[in-house]
PDB file of C-alpha atoms in Angstrom:
ATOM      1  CA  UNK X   1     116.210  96.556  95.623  1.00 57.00           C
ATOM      2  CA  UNK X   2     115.845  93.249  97.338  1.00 80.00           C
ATOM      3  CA  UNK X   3     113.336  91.349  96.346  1.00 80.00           C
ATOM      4  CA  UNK X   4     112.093  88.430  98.198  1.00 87.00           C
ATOM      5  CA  UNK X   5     111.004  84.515  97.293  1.00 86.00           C
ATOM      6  CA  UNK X   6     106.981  84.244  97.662  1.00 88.00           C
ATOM      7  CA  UNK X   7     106.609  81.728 100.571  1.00 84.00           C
ATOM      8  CA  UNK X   8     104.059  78.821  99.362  1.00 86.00           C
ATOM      9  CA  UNK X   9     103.969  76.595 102.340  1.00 86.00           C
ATOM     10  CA  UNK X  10     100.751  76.733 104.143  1.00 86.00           C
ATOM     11  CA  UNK X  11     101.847  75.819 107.187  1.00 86.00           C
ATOM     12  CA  UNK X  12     104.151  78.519 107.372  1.00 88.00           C
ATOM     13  CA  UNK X  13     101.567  80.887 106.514  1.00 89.00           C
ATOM     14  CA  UNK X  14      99.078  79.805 109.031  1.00 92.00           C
ATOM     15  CA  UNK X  15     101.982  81.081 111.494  1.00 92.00           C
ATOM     16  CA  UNK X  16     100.716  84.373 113.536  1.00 95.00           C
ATOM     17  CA  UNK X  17     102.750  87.502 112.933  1.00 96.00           C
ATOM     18  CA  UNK X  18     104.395  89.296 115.751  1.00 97.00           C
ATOM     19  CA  UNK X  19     104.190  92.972 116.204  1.00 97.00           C
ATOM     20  CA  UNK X  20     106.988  95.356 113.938  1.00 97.00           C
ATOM     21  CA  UNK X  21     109.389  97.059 115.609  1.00 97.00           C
ATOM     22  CA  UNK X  22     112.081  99.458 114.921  1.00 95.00           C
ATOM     23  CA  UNK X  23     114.389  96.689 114.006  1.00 95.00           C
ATOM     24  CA  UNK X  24     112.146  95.760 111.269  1.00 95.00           C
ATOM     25  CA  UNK X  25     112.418  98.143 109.120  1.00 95.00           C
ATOM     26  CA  UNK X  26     114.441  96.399 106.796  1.00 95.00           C
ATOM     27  CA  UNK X  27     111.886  93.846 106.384  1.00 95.00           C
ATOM     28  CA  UNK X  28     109.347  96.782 105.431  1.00 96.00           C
ATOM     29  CA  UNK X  29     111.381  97.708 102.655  1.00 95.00           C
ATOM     30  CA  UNK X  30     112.134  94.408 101.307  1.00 95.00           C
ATOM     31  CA  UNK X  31     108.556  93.783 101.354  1.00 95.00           C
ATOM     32  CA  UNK X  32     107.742  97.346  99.309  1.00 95.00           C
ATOM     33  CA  UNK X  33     110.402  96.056  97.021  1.00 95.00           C
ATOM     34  CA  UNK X  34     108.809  92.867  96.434  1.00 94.00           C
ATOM     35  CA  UNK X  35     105.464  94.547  96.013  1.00 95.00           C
ATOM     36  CA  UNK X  36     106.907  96.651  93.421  1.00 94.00           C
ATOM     37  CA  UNK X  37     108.726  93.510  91.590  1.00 93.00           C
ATOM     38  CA  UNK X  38     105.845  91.731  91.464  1.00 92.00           C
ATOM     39  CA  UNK X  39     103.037  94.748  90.752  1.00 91.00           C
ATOM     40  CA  UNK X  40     102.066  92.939  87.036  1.00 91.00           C
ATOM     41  CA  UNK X  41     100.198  90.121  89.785  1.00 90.00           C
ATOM     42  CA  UNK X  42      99.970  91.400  93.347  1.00 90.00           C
ATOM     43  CA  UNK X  43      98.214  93.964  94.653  1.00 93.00           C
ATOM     44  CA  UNK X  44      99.462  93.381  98.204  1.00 96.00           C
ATOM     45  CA  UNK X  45     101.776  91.655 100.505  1.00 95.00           C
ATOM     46  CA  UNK X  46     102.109  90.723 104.083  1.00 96.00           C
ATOM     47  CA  UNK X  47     105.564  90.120 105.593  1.00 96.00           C
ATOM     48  CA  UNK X  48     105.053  86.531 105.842  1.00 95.00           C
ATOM     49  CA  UNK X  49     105.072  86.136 102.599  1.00 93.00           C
ATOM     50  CA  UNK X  50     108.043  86.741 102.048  1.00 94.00           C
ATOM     51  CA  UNK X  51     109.162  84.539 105.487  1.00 93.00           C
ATOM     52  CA  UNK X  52     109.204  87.039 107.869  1.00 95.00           C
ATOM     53  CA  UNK X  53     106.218  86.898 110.358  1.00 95.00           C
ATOM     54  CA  UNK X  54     105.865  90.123 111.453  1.00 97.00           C
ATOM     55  CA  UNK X  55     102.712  92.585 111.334  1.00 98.00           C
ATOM     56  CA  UNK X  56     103.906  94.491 108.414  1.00 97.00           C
ATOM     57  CA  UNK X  57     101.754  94.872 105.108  1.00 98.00           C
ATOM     58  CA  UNK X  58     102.376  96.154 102.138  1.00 97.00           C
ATOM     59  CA  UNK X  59     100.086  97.173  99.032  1.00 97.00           C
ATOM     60  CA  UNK X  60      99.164 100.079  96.227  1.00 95.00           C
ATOM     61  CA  UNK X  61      97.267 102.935  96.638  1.00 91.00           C
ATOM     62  CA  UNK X  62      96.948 103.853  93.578  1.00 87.00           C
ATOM     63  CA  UNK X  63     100.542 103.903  91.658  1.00 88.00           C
ATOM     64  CA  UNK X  64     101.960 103.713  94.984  1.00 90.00           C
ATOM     65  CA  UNK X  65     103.201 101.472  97.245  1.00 94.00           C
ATOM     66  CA  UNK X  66     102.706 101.907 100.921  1.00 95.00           C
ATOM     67  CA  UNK X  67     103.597 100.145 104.010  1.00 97.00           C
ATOM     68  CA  UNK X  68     101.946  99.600 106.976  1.00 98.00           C
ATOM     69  CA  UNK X  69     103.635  98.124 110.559  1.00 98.00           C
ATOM     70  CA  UNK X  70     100.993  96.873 113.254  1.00 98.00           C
ATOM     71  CA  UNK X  71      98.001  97.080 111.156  1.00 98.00           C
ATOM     72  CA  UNK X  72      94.589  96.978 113.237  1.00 97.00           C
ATOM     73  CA  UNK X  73      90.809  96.898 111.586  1.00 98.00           C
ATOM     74  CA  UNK X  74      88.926  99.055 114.331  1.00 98.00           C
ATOM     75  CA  UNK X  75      85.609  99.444 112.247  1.00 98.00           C
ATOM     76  CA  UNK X  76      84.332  97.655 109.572  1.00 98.00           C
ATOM     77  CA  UNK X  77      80.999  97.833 107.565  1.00 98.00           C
ATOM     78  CA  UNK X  78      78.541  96.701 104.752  1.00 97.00           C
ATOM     79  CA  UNK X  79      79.710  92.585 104.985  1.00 97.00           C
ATOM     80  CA  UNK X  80      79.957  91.411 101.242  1.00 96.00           C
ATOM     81  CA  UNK X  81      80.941  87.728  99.553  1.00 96.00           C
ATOM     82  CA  UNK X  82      83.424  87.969  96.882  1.00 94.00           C
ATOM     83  CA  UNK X  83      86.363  85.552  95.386  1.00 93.00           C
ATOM     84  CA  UNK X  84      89.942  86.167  96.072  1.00 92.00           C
ATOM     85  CA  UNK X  85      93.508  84.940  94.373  1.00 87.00           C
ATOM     86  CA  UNK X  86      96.806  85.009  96.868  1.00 86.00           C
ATOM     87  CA  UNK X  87     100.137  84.601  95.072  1.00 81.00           C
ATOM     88  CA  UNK X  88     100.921  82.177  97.966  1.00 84.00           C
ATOM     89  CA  UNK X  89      98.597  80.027  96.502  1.00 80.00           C
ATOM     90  CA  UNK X  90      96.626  79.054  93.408  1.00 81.00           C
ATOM     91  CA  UNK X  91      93.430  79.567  91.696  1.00 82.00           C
ATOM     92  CA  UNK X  92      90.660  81.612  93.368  1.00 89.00           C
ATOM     93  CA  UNK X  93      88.507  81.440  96.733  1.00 90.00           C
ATOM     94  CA  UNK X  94      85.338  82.658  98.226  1.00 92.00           C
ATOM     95  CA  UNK X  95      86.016  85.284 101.503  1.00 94.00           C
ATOM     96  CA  UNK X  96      83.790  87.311 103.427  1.00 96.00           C
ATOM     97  CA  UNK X  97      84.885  91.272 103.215  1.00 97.00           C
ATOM     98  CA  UNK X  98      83.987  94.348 104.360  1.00 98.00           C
ATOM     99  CA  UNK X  99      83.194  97.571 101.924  1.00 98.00           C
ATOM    100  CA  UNK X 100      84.226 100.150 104.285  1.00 98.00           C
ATOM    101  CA  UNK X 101      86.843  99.547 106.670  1.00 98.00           C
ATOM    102  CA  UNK X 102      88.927 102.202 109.334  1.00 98.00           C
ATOM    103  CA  UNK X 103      92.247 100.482 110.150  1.00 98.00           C
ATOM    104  CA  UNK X 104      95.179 102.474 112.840  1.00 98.00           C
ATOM    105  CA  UNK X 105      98.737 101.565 111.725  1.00 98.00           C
ATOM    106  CA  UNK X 106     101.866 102.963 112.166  1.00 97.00           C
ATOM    107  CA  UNK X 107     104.080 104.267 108.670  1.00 95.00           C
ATOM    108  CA  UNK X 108     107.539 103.478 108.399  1.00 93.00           C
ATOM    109  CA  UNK X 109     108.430 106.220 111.209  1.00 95.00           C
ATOM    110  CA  UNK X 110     106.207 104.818 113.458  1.00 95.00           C
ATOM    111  CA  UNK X 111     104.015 107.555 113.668  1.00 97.00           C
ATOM    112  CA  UNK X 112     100.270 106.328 114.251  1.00 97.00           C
ATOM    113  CA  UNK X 113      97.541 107.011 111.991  1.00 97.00           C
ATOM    114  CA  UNK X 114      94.129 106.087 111.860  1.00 98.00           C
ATOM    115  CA  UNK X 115      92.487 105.871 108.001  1.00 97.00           C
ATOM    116  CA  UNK X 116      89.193 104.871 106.529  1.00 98.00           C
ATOM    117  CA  UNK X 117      89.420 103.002 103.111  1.00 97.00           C
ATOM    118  CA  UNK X 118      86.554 101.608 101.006  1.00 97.00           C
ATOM    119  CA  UNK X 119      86.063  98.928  98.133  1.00 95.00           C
ATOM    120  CA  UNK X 120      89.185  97.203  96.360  1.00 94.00           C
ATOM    121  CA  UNK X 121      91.784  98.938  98.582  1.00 96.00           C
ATOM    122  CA  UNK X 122      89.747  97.826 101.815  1.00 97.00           C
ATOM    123  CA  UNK X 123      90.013  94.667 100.465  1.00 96.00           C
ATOM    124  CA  UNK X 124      93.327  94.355  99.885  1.00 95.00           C
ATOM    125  CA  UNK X 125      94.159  95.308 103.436  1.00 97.00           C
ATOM    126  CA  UNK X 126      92.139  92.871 104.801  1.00 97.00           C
ATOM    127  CA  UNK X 127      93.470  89.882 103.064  1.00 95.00           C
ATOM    128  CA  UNK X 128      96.891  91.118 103.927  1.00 95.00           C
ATOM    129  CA  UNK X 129      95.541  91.637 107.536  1.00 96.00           C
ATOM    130  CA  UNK X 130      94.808  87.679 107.315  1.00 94.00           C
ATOM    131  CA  UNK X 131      98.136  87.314 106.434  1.00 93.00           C
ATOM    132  CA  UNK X 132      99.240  88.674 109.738  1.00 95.00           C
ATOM    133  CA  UNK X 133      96.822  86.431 111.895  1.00 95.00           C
ATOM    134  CA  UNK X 134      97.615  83.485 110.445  1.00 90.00           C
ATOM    135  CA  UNK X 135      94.518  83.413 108.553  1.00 89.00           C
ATOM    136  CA  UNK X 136      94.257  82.259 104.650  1.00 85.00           C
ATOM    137  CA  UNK X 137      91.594  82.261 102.165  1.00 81.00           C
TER     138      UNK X 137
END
C-alpha cells in the first residue's frame, strides 16, 4: 500500500488536471490506497490531492473503493444547495449539487462506461470532479 500526503495548498489545487493515461495507473492505485487509509474521514479523492493532477478520482460505493480515469458529467438533474467538508481543507462550505447525475469514465483498464448515480454518491463524484477542474468549494 502506498499511501499518499493530503495536499493542502490551494493554489495547487486550483491547478486543472490533465487527462489519465496508461502511464498513470500507478497514480490510480496510490490514490485507492489513500482512499482506503483514510476511509474513517473521506469519502472520496481526486488525484490532486494527493499532488498528482491528473483526471483520476477515487471514492466508495458502498464498502468499496472504485476508481475512475477521465471522469465526464454528461447529464445532470434536480439542482440542490447543500454544505460540503474537503480533507484539503477545513470546516464546511455551501455548493450547488445535482441529485441525479450520468457521468462516462473509463475503469482502470480503460474500458469506457457510462453510469447514472443519485444522492450522496452523485455527490461525491462531483466534488471530486471539481477536484479535476481546478474547482474548490
Amino acid at each position: 500500500m502506498t499511501q499518499q500526503n493530503i495536499i493542502h495548498n490551494q493554489l495547487t489545487l486550483s491547478i486543472k488536471s490533465t487527462p489519465a493515461k496508461q502511464a498513470d495507473l500507478t497514480i490510480a492505485q496510490d490514490l485507492k490506497d489513500t482512499l482506503l487509509a483514510n476511509k474513517n474521514k473521506a469519502a472520496g479523492l481526486a488525484a490532486n490531492m494527493i499532488g498528482q493532477h491528473k483526471r483520476i478520482i477515487a471514492l466508495f460505493i458502498g464498502p468499496l473503493p472504485i476508481v475512475m480515469l477521465n471522469p465526464t458529467i454528461i447529464a445532470a438533474s434536480d439542482e440542490y444547495l447543500t454544505q460540503e467538508g474537503c480533507l484539503s481543507l477545513s470546516g464546511q462550505r455551501a455548493t450547488k449539487r445535482f441529485k441525479n447525475i450520468t457521468v462516462k469514465y473509463q475503469n482502470e483498464n480503460f474500458e469506457t462506461h457510462e453510469q447514472q448515480f443519485s444522492d450522496f454518491t452523485a455527490e461525491v463524484i462531483q466534488h471530486e470532479i471539481d477536484h479535476c477542474n481546478g474547482i474548490l468549494i
